[in-house]
Amino acid sequence: MTVADIYSLAEEGLKEIEEEIACSSCSGLSYINNIADSIFKSGGKRIRSLLLLLAAGLSGYTGRRTKALGAIIEQVHTASLMHDDVVDNAATRRGVPSSNTLYGNRVSVLTGDCLYTSAFLKLLKKYPTPIVSLIVTTVNQMSEAEVLQLQKTSDLNITGQEYMQIVFGKTAALFSATCASGSLLANPADMRRKNLLYSFGTNVGCAFQLQDDLMDYLGNAKVLGKQPGTDMTEKKVTLPLILLLENSLKYPKDYNAIKKLFLSGGDKSEKLGRLLLWLEKYGIRPKAEAIVNSYIKKAQKILLRFESSAYRDALTYLTGSLKQSQTVGRELSEIVKNQLIKQSL
Amino acid sequence: MTVADIYSLAEEGLKEIEEEIACSSCSGLSYINNIADSIFKSGGKRIRSLLLLLAAGLSGYTGRRTKALGAIIEQVHTASLMHDDVVDNAATRRGVPSSNTLYGNRVSVLTGDCLYTSAFLKLLKKYPTPIVSLIVTTVNQMSEAEVLQLQKTSDLNITGQEYMQIVFGKTAALFSATCASGSLLANPADMRRKNLLYSFGTNVGCAFQLQDDLMDYLGNAKVLGKQPGTDMTEKKVTLPLILLLENSLKYPKDYNAIKKLFLSGGDKSEKLGRLLLWLEKYGIRPKAEAIVNSYIKKAQKILLRFESSAYRDALTYLTGSLKQSQTVGRELSEIVKNQLIKQSL
């Protein structure tokens, strides 16, 4: 199994989705379409499109109804990024200025609303209610998780359960809905397969977000495409810090020093450097990687309940690739994206 | 016809909707529910609930399906206020601090998203697709209109058509959908009545927003419940200014002085005072009132196409009351609200 194999499996579908994104308009206002286009075109990994196509294929569906649905899911994802940019006051996104830097918070909020509602309207027009409900439920979960994350900012007593609730809502919920939608396209009545694929998406999404949170400490700026230490700066308490606090609990001096350091202001790179030393001292990297791996394994185990196929192999490989790369899925998604752009231009 | 008559017609329904708002939860997170509650409870005119009940009654429907629908429509309205607060950086709403002042922009955006999506999910669960589509389409129009408004900020060349597009989207779209939903509850197949009530809602909503825009210049703070001159300060070009520019166009010295004044900074009350003198000089008040009146008359004319009933009388009276009050619908809605709160406590 190579990236080229995955690409050839999903090639047609990805091109169709890209075509749909390019052609379908989100609004009657060209101003909104231009903003949406600039974000769509700035890239993104299209990992959700790929998951949709492979999950549909795994369920025996290779028809054209993935085309609009893939574009709609990417549109929902883009809307969530616009609202996230407001939320985090992010200055860049994917290495380029974020929408709120370019257009202001006001336009980002409302353009995000337009993208969400236009996506819902396309769903209502073209897809059965179970798929509509699944996607709208997901956006609800995504928003709730972001609120919970805000509420838990600087909260060093966040529980593992609360953290995983955030991880699920932020990333895994849309992965789950995407994979389950692929199954619903094949057969809306097959609840067993739908639930299996939903659960597969949850595990892949959690692995993806946990790896992302880990790399926000351990990755380097060039490969990440963004400065590491963002979560630390925004005082989001994520996997590495949670593990660090858990493991240092028996050593009050260290424990308190870590807490104090995390909550302190001061120079970012110096602070990150000092936290990395603590992570090293308590062996957090392998511990975190083991957790990411456990989600990957659960996801791959679910795939074994489907009959053998090229789609199953592709999803197994894709899932496994999450742990190898510094930025999650980069190896695969970059190549897919480049090939896609090359061929569609 | 008195306010008491309207109240007795809608009394049961309004109480049920209020009960639904109080009991139904918007989220699994108590933090979100608390925010939503604090906004719901801070009041609002419930004018949309009243329109829903009267439009349903006019169409022959007086059953209980208005209960959840009224609460959902109020929830959609609340969500839009939360996003508007971010957008306008409003410090107060209905005389109390706005959600973004209390909770921050971040929480307002995401709680708004939760309210929107939880409202859509309730619709999907309980109401037929035409009603769901109508409401989602409306939220889309509302967001687009707000983007257009932002785009046209400080733009003294805004056309009347663009301004009315904003007026429609900001206010009239949800009035239209509310009234049309009332008809759909009665008979989902009766497109004639649905379209008439949609159009009625559009005209009432436009009258409502135009009067609001007029009072933002001519009203006084005590009655308005907010400082007048907000649109001027935010450099939103609305009805009074559009008429003023139109009427002074032949007098370049005045015309240019008005433009310069509107775009200038400086002391708010002094600036408003000087603009009021210009409005006086060019007789803008009666011209604006004539326009508001024309929408009221169009709305009332549509009602004549329904057979005579207490509901028709109530809607006719309600529509007419828009022009009499300084804050739109205050006379009626305040009384309704006070009676409602008195009786439900």
XYZ file of C-alpha atoms in Angstrom:
690
model
C 0.000 0.000 0.000
C 1.368 3.412 -0.999
C -0.058 6.891 -1.131
C -0.417 6.455 -4.869
C -2.712 3.475 -4.287
C -4.966 5.503 -2.001
C -4.949 8.324 -4.475
C -5.943 6.153 -7.388
C -8.833 4.730 -5.364
C -10.199 8.173 -4.511
C -8.919 10.102 -7.532
C -12.166 10.489 -9.426
C -14.163 11.315 -6.338
C -11.698 13.898 -5.054
C -11.652 15.619 -8.431
C -15.428 15.715 -8.507
C -15.603 17.201 -5.027
C -12.984 19.791 -5.977
C -15.009 20.627 -9.075
C -18.151 21.000 -6.957
C -16.339 23.285 -4.504
C -15.091 25.397 -7.400
C -18.473 25.645 -9.141
C -21.083 25.726 -6.417
C -21.759 29.093 -4.938
C -22.352 29.656 -1.241
C -24.190 32.955 -1.490
C -25.903 35.437 -3.750
C -23.366 38.004 -2.533
C -20.109 37.894 -4.482
C -18.351 39.409 -1.475
C -19.170 36.290 0.559
C -18.276 33.931 -2.280
C -14.904 35.612 -2.670
C -14.108 35.171 0.996
C -15.285 31.561 0.940
C -13.265 30.874 -2.231
C -10.121 32.372 -0.783
C -10.357 30.034 2.174
C -11.347 26.970 0.194
C -8.531 27.605 -2.249
C -5.925 28.251 0.408
C -6.032 24.514 0.691
C -6.832 22.443 3.641
C -6.081 18.809 3.582
C -9.365 17.560 2.166
C -8.946 14.718 4.617
C -12.705 14.753 5.216
C -13.432 14.326 1.499
C -11.013 11.442 1.395
C -12.624 9.793 4.435
C -16.075 10.192 2.883
C -14.997 8.570 -0.369
C -13.175 5.694 1.305
C -15.981 5.080 3.842
C -18.546 5.077 1.031
C -16.339 2.734 -0.994
C -15.887 0.431 1.999
C -19.688 0.288 2.254
C -19.993 -0.583 -1.431
C -20.974 2.861 -2.699
C -18.925 4.417 -5.483
C -21.621 6.565 -7.110
C -21.730 10.320 -7.605
C -23.635 11.350 -4.510
C -20.334 11.793 -2.701
C -19.654 14.801 -4.937
C -21.989 17.388 -3.426
C -21.783 15.810 0.028
C -17.994 16.051 0.110
C -18.186 19.720 -0.888
C -20.847 20.370 1.762
C -18.720 18.745 4.475
C -15.697 20.829 3.421
C -17.961 23.905 3.536
C -19.065 23.062 7.089
C -15.420 22.596 8.043
C -14.514 25.959 6.488
C -17.356 27.696 8.370
C -16.090 26.222 11.621
C -12.579 27.516 10.863
C -13.976 31.016 10.326
C -15.711 30.959 13.691
C -12.617 29.427 15.310
C -10.486 32.224 13.928
C -12.701 34.737 15.674
C -12.662 32.677 18.781
C -8.929 32.258 19.044
C -8.112 35.611 17.561
C -5.805 33.600 15.331
C -3.566 35.692 13.136
C -2.731 32.969 10.639
C -4.392 29.832 9.394
C -2.563 27.318 7.225
C 0.383 29.681 7.078
C -1.592 32.572 5.567
C -3.435 35.343 7.405
C -6.681 34.053 8.916
C -10.047 35.302 7.797
C -10.515 37.495 10.850
C -7.171 39.194 10.219
C -8.132 39.845 6.610
C -11.808 40.716 6.970
C -12.343 41.460 10.648
C -14.196 39.499 13.297
C -17.549 40.806 12.154
C -17.342 39.487 8.610
C -15.861 36.184 9.780
C -18.787 35.489 12.112
C -21.453 36.311 9.561
C -19.756 34.707 6.578
C -19.356 31.617 8.741
C -23.111 31.745 9.414
C -23.786 32.014 5.677
C -21.558 29.032 4.941
C -23.173 26.914 7.637
C -26.727 27.696 6.596
C -26.041 27.392 2.874
C -24.471 23.965 3.578
C -27.565 22.935 5.576
C -29.843 24.113 2.765
C -27.913 22.081 0.189
C -28.215 19.069 2.487
C -31.972 19.584 2.923
C -32.385 19.803 -0.838
C -30.297 16.818 -1.847
C -29.925 14.336 0.997
C -32.209 12.281 3.228
C -33.040 13.518 6.728
C -30.684 11.097 8.580
C -27.687 12.680 6.812
C -29.002 16.214 7.430
C -29.547 15.470 11.121
C -26.137 13.873 11.410
C -24.346 16.944 10.042
C -26.414 19.510 11.977
C -25.918 17.488 15.182
C -22.211 17.522 14.465
C -22.042 21.306 14.103
C -23.915 21.542 17.394
C -21.344 19.250 19.042
C -18.473 21.199 17.496
C -19.789 24.497 18.905
C -20.437 22.997 22.326
C -16.942 21.583 22.474
C -15.445 24.968 21.594
C -17.472 26.590 24.373
C -16.321 23.895 26.800
C -12.737 24.512 25.688
C -13.113 28.222 26.420
C -14.661 27.461 29.762
C -11.739 25.173 30.624
C -9.031 27.614 29.527
C -6.334 27.861 32.230
C -8.162 25.186 34.222
C -5.448 22.801 35.379
C -8.074 20.638 37.050
C -9.670 19.695 33.733
C -10.521 15.990 33.819
C -9.456 13.538 31.155
C -13.114 13.051 30.319
C -13.684 16.759 29.772
C -10.571 16.977 27.637
C -11.704 14.033 25.505
C -15.136 15.644 25.161
C -13.385 18.680 23.666
C -11.217 16.501 21.424
C -14.281 14.633 20.208
C -16.284 17.774 19.473
C -13.462 19.764 17.907
C -12.381 17.130 15.422
C -13.700 13.636 15.874
C -17.403 14.546 15.596
C -17.091 15.681 11.967
C -14.843 12.728 11.118
C -17.485 10.419 12.617
C -20.362 12.044 10.751
C -18.362 12.008 7.517
C -17.595 8.302 7.739
C -21.150 7.442 8.813
C -22.545 9.502 5.903
C -20.471 7.411 3.515
C -22.255 4.348 4.859
C -25.691 6.022 4.713
C -25.136 6.772 1.013
C -24.619 3.054 0.438
C -27.579 1.872 2.461
C -29.597 4.177 4.736
C -31.111 1.195 6.545
C -27.876 -0.520 7.546
C -27.483 0.828 11.081
C -24.803 -1.701 12.026
C -22.413 -0.490 9.352
C -23.304 3.132 9.969
C -22.526 2.795 13.671
C -19.283 0.959 12.987
C -18.122 3.675 10.616
C -19.227 6.398 13.025
C -17.128 4.742 15.701
C -14.218 4.337 13.291
C -14.396 8.088 12.555
C -14.453 8.881 16.262
C -11.273 6.908 16.892
C -9.472 8.314 13.849
C -10.557 11.842 14.765
C -9.410 11.481 18.359
C -6.035 10.105 17.209
C -5.767 13.017 14.761
C -6.524 15.694 17.373
C -4.401 14.093 20.117
C -1.455 13.872 17.726
C -2.059 17.499 16.761
C -2.068 18.517 20.428
C 1.133 16.560 21.007
C 2.832 18.148 17.998
C 1.850 21.599 19.228
C 4.542 20.975 21.862
C 6.949 18.677 20.065
C 6.691 19.668 16.397
C 8.898 22.204 14.671
C 7.561 25.329 13.000
C 8.745 24.476 9.482
C 7.013 21.139 9.325
C 3.954 22.250 11.297
C 3.353 25.287 9.086
C 2.660 27.206 12.301
C 4.584 28.084 15.427
C 4.464 25.407 18.093
C 3.325 26.413 21.555
C -0.020 27.852 20.466
C -2.052 25.855 22.991
C 0.393 26.814 25.726
C 0.125 30.496 24.823
C -3.663 30.328 24.728
C -3.569 28.392 28.007
C -5.439 25.436 26.563
C -4.751 22.465 28.776
C -4.097 19.559 26.387
C -2.729 16.012 26.376
C 0.966 16.714 27.054
C 0.241 18.995 29.991
C -2.470 16.727 31.399
C -0.057 13.780 31.316
C 2.715 15.899 32.784
C 0.574 17.000 35.715
C -0.674 13.468 36.251
C 2.832 12.043 36.302
C 4.388 14.733 38.462
C 1.595 14.695 41.014
C 3.689 12.629 43.423
C 6.481 15.230 43.314
C 4.830 18.388 44.681
C 7.823 20.612 44.003
C 7.907 19.715 40.316
C 4.121 19.648 40.098
C 3.772 23.147 41.475
C 6.636 24.478 39.382
C 4.976 23.098 36.216
C 1.625 24.608 37.135
C 3.197 27.973 37.861
C 5.217 27.891 34.655
C 2.189 27.022 32.497
C 0.081 29.809 33.960
C 2.876 32.381 33.779
C 3.303 34.950 31.025
C 6.716 35.844 29.715
C 8.712 34.917 26.637
C 6.972 32.225 24.635
C 9.936 30.283 23.324
C 11.682 30.295 26.663
C 8.527 29.050 28.349
C 8.039 26.354 25.722
C 11.678 25.331 26.079
C 11.263 24.918 29.825
C 8.044 22.930 29.420
C 9.780 20.647 26.909
C 12.415 19.869 29.506
C 9.698 18.860 31.943
C 8.029 16.712 29.289
C 11.389 15.046 28.674
C 12.044 14.489 32.380
C 8.719 12.707 32.885
C 8.885 10.741 29.632
C 5.639 12.216 28.330
C 6.290 11.726 24.610
C 6.132 7.896 24.631
C 3.185 8.007 27.015
C 1.261 10.346 24.715
C 2.221 8.343 21.659
C 0.893 5.211 23.322
C -2.458 6.922 23.779
C -2.564 8.078 20.159
C -1.663 4.529 19.148
C -4.478 3.067 21.193
C -6.996 5.127 19.207
C -5.346 4.136 15.940
C -5.537 0.474 16.910
C -9.194 0.758 17.930
C -9.974 2.337 14.574
C -8.092 -0.343 12.675
C -9.785 -3.067 14.686
C -13.181 -1.741 13.645
C -12.112 -1.969 10.003
C -11.507 -5.684 10.440
C -15.247 -6.105 10.856
C -15.652 -5.144 7.195
C -14.781 -7.559 4.431
C -11.393 -7.216 2.820
C -11.180 -4.634 0.043
C -8.868 -1.999 -1.388
C -10.940 0.578 0.556
C -10.330 -1.229 3.810
C -6.600 -1.397 3.076
C -6.547 2.299 2.241
C -8.345 3.290 5.451
C -6.055 1.017 7.479
C -2.983 2.619 5.933
C -4.377 6.139 6.278
C -5.179 5.547 9.950
C -1.733 4.128 10.631
C -0.046 7.085 8.918
C -1.355 9.431 11.613
C 1.319 8.414 14.089
C 4.275 8.712 11.734
C 4.008 12.305 10.684
C 4.695 15.507 12.543
C 1.688 17.233 11.159
C -1.157 14.891 11.136
C -1.837 13.160 7.868
C 0.521 15.573 6.136
C 2.445 12.909 4.281
C -0.698 11.674 2.662
C -2.809 14.746 2.352
C -0.112 16.964 0.891
C 0.588 14.495 -1.873
C -3.073 13.950 -2.566
C -3.642 17.689 -2.670
C -0.692 18.389 -4.941
C -1.644 15.672 -7.379
C -5.206 16.886 -7.317
C -4.290 20.480 -8.044
C -1.837 19.446 -10.746
C -4.423 17.361 -12.525
C -7.401 19.623 -12.167
C -5.729 22.803 -13.393
C -59.895 46.522 19.218
C -57.606 46.996 22.203
C -54.371 45.439 23.339
C -56.388 43.370 25.787
C -58.314 41.839 22.898
C -55.116 40.821 21.134
C -53.785 39.452 24.364
C -56.817 37.342 25.067
C -56.633 35.878 21.556
C -53.005 34.849 21.946
C -52.894 34.392 25.715
C -52.857 30.609 25.893
C -50.389 30.279 23.056
C -47.988 32.875 24.427
C -48.010 31.191 27.827
C -47.293 27.829 26.236
C -44.389 29.225 24.258
C -43.010 30.891 27.381
C -43.321 27.579 29.209
C -41.487 25.813 26.380
C -38.704 28.409 26.449
C -38.374 27.969 30.213
C -38.342 24.175 30.121
C -36.591 23.169 26.922
C -32.851 23.020 27.119
C -30.582 24.254 24.330
C -27.508 22.297 25.250
C -26.032 19.532 27.351
C -23.688 22.142 28.832
C -25.226 24.065 31.718
C -22.857 26.950 30.973
C -24.530 27.425 27.573
C -28.032 27.010 28.995
C -27.323 29.653 31.617
C -26.199 32.146 28.986
C -29.186 31.353 26.786
C -31.556 31.662 29.744
C -30.149 35.006 30.794
C -30.830 36.371 27.327
C -34.230 34.760 26.913
C -35.274 35.995 30.334
C -33.985 39.521 29.804
C -37.119 39.772 27.761
C -37.438 40.675 24.191
C -40.778 41.565 22.812
C -41.925 38.095 21.807
C -43.368 39.836 18.790
C -42.408 36.832 16.657
C -44.321 34.458 18.940
C -47.331 36.731 18.707
C -47.113 36.876 14.901
C -46.855 33.089 14.715
C -49.932 32.594 16.873
C -52.012 35.189 15.040
C -50.917 33.984 11.575
C -51.727 30.395 12.543
C -55.094 31.531 13.927
C -55.803 33.504 10.768
C -55.164 30.313 8.798
C -57.524 28.348 11.017
C -54.926 26.649 13.183
C -55.172 27.004 16.960
C -53.556 23.707 17.992
C -50.497 23.108 20.135
C -47.872 22.847 17.435
C -47.225 26.566 17.775
C -45.735 25.891 21.211
C -42.378 24.371 20.270
C -42.233 26.319 16.998
C -42.642 29.665 18.754
C -39.863 28.766 21.188
C -37.625 27.653 18.299
C -38.190 30.920 16.433
C -37.370 32.919 19.581
C -34.243 30.778 19.951
C -33.181 31.573 16.378
C -33.787 35.257 17.076
C -31.703 35.065 20.272
C -28.851 33.360 18.407
C -28.882 36.133 15.820
C -28.716 38.748 18.590
C -25.668 37.039 20.049
C -23.885 37.120 16.706
C -25.035 40.703 16.147
C -23.585 41.707 19.491
C -20.213 40.428 18.386
C -20.622 42.108 15.077
C -21.559 45.504 16.380
C -19.425 45.272 19.473
C -22.593 46.356 21.240
C -22.122 47.115 24.905
C -25.776 46.844 25.852
C -28.798 45.032 24.528
C -32.320 45.817 25.755
C -30.821 48.141 28.330
C -28.639 45.493 29.968
C -25.061 44.523 29.095
C -24.939 42.499 25.867
C -23.737 38.914 25.796
C -20.371 39.821 24.334
C -19.753 42.327 27.118
C -20.627 39.718 29.717
C -19.058 36.614 28.199
C -16.651 37.825 25.539
C -16.842 37.623 21.762
C -15.643 34.048 21.709
C -18.401 32.641 23.863
C -21.042 34.728 22.085
C -20.097 33.339 18.657
C -20.046 29.733 19.771
C -23.093 29.901 22.024
C -24.907 31.500 19.080
C -23.833 28.525 16.951
C -25.148 26.133 19.600
C -28.494 27.933 19.728
C -28.849 27.966 15.938
C -28.002 24.302 15.508
C -30.070 23.158 18.483
C -33.027 25.094 17.015
C -32.477 23.406 13.627
C -32.311 19.981 15.284
C -35.586 20.585 17.119
C -37.145 21.628 13.806
C -35.827 18.521 12.041
C -37.245 16.352 14.801
C -40.690 17.905 15.061
C -41.650 19.762 11.906
C -42.023 18.960 8.199
C -39.225 19.827 5.784
C -40.924 22.952 4.300
C -40.857 24.615 7.734
C -37.268 23.511 8.371
C -36.162 24.849 4.985
C -38.009 28.095 5.532
C -36.264 28.787 8.844
C -32.791 27.716 7.680
C -33.201 29.828 4.524
C -34.130 32.732 6.750
C -31.037 32.444 8.918
C -29.020 32.365 5.702
C -30.713 35.566 4.523
C -30.211 37.200 7.914
C -26.476 36.499 7.838
C -26.115 37.672 4.244
C -27.912 40.897 5.028
C -25.616 41.553 7.976
C -22.576 40.994 5.744
C -24.039 43.360 3.157
C -24.618 45.902 5.902
C -20.993 45.662 6.968
C -19.868 45.967 3.375
C -21.993 49.094 2.953
C -20.836 50.754 6.173
C -19.873 54.392 5.468
C -20.976 53.927 1.855
C -23.005 57.033 1.070
C -23.691 55.683 -2.414
C -25.738 52.771 -1.092
C -28.790 52.329 -3.310
C -32.334 52.175 -2.007
C -32.498 48.601 -3.250
C -29.395 47.581 -1.330
C -30.721 49.266 1.793
C -34.050 47.460 1.495
C -32.194 44.173 0.960
C -30.521 44.793 4.326
C -33.828 45.763 5.951
C -35.465 42.631 4.595
C -32.691 40.307 5.738
C -32.158 41.888 9.143
C -35.773 41.827 10.250
C -38.399 41.111 7.644
C -37.078 37.692 6.624
C -37.767 36.152 10.043
C -41.150 37.922 10.269
C -42.026 36.482 6.850
C -40.934 32.964 7.741
C -42.775 33.174 11.061
C -46.069 34.201 9.458
C -45.694 31.656 6.637
C -44.960 28.922 9.199
C -48.235 29.746 10.909
C -49.986 29.027 7.634
C -47.989 25.834 7.013
C -49.100 24.503 10.399
C -52.705 24.931 9.289
C -52.290 23.398 5.867
C -48.913 22.549 4.356
C -50.414 22.300 0.885
C -52.028 25.732 0.747
C -49.328 27.670 -1.100
C -51.559 30.647 -1.815
C -52.155 31.381 1.851
C -48.557 30.614 2.737
C -47.302 33.095 0.130
C -49.786 35.747 1.225
C -48.701 35.429 4.839
C -45.040 35.436 3.823
C -45.648 38.665 1.972
C -47.606 40.091 4.900
C -44.628 39.316 7.161
C -42.252 40.995 4.731
C -44.249 44.213 4.746
C -44.716 44.245 8.515
C -41.028 43.476 9.016
C -39.923 46.238 6.661
C -42.237 48.734 8.388
C -40.856 47.592 11.748
C -37.190 47.980 10.721
C -37.714 51.276 8.857
C -39.502 52.738 11.876
C -36.670 51.476 14.077
C -34.112 53.146 11.794
C -36.123 56.373 11.870
C -36.400 56.321 15.666
C -32.654 55.766 15.947
C -32.485 59.432 14.876
C -35.731 60.835 16.209
C -36.480 58.806 19.327
C -35.424 59.708 22.842
C -33.218 57.537 25.001
C -35.734 56.956 27.775
C -38.440 55.604 25.504
C -36.037 53.798 23.168
C -34.301 51.986 26.016
C -31.048 52.767 24.228
C -29.178 55.885 23.159
C -30.310 57.238 19.805
C -27.650 57.846 17.168
C -26.287 54.285 17.180
C -26.534 53.862 13.407
C -24.893 57.256 12.909
C -22.024 56.310 15.225
C -21.562 52.966 13.500
C -21.771 54.751 10.150
C -24.685 52.636 8.988
C -26.427 54.514 6.200
C -30.149 54.137 6.907
C -33.494 55.585 5.826
C -33.224 59.101 7.327
C -29.778 59.717 5.851
C -30.645 58.163 2.500
C -33.682 60.461 2.234
C -31.652 63.431 3.397
C -28.977 62.873 0.759
C -31.609 62.285 -1.914
C -33.454 65.488 -1.034
C -30.385 67.686 -0.684
C -28.767 66.445 -3.880
C -29.845 69.575 -5.742
C -28.126 71.791 -3.157
C -24.479 70.788 -3.410
C -23.340 72.903 -0.502
C -25.805 71.284 1.884
C -25.314 67.877 0.319
C -21.556 67.976 0.803
C -21.853 69.384 4.317
C -24.189 66.528 5.286
C -21.868 63.917 3.806
C -18.875 65.397 5.572
C -20.760 65.637 8.869
C -21.963 62.020 8.709
C -18.491 60.675 7.986
C -16.814 62.857 10.614
C -15.888 61.729 14.124
C -16.286 64.025 17.074
C -18.826 64.362 19.847
C -21.800 62.066 19.289
C -24.614 64.191 20.702
C -23.380 67.322 18.953
C -23.167 65.447 15.670
C -26.634 63.949 16.147
C -28.006 67.397 17.009
C -26.603 68.857 13.797
C -27.946 65.986 11.708
C -31.385 66.440 13.295
C -31.345 70.071 12.145
C -30.660 68.924 8.599
C -33.451 66.342 8.830
C -35.770 69.119 10.001
C -34.689 71.488 7.233
C -35.432 68.961 4.492
C -38.664 67.675 6.078
C -37.380 64.117 6.302
C -39.624 62.957 9.155
C -42.918 63.069 7.239
C -41.233 61.625 4.151
C -39.881 58.698 6.150
C -43.202 58.213 7.918
C -44.954 58.065 4.565
C -42.667 55.242 3.529
C -43.268 53.333 6.767
C -46.975 53.879 6.226
C -46.860 52.505 2.717
C -45.494 49.213 4.062
C -48.136 49.153 6.785
C -50.861 49.687 4.207
C -49.517 46.973 1.941
C -49.492 44.561 4.879
C -53.037 45.495 5.873
C -54.230 45.154 2.277
C -52.935 41.603 2.185
C -54.963 40.812 5.288
C -58.123 41.804 3.436
C -57.647 38.754 1.258
C -58.395 36.586 4.293
C -61.888 36.182 5.610
C -62.922 38.354 8.491
C -61.958 37.056 11.928
C -60.708 38.207 15.306
C -57.223 37.146 14.163
C -57.440 39.373 11.101
C -58.553 42.281 13.264
C -55.727 41.678 15.687
C -53.099 41.557 12.937
C -54.553 44.693 11.339
C -54.398 46.547 14.661
C -50.917 45.235 15.468
C -49.634 46.331 12.070
C -51.163 49.771 12.420
C -49.651 50.221 15.876
C -46.171 50.199 14.387
C -46.412 53.785 13.244
C -47.702 55.197 16.518
C -45.010 54.210 18.910
C -41.505 55.480 19.352
C -40.104 52.061 19.877
C -41.662 49.736 17.494
C -44.473 47.639 18.821
C -43.594 48.769 22.356
C -47.091 49.750 23.292
C -48.364 46.327 22.527
C -45.445 44.118 23.269
C -44.640 45.617 26.657
C -48.160 45.080 27.846
C -48.300 41.582 26.467
C -45.015 40.772 28.094
C -45.915 42.222 31.462
C -49.238 40.418 31.584
C -47.516 37.248 30.492
C -44.860 37.428 33.158
C -47.396 38.362 35.810
C -49.583 35.394 35.014
C -46.900 32.797 34.490
C -44.979 33.453 37.688
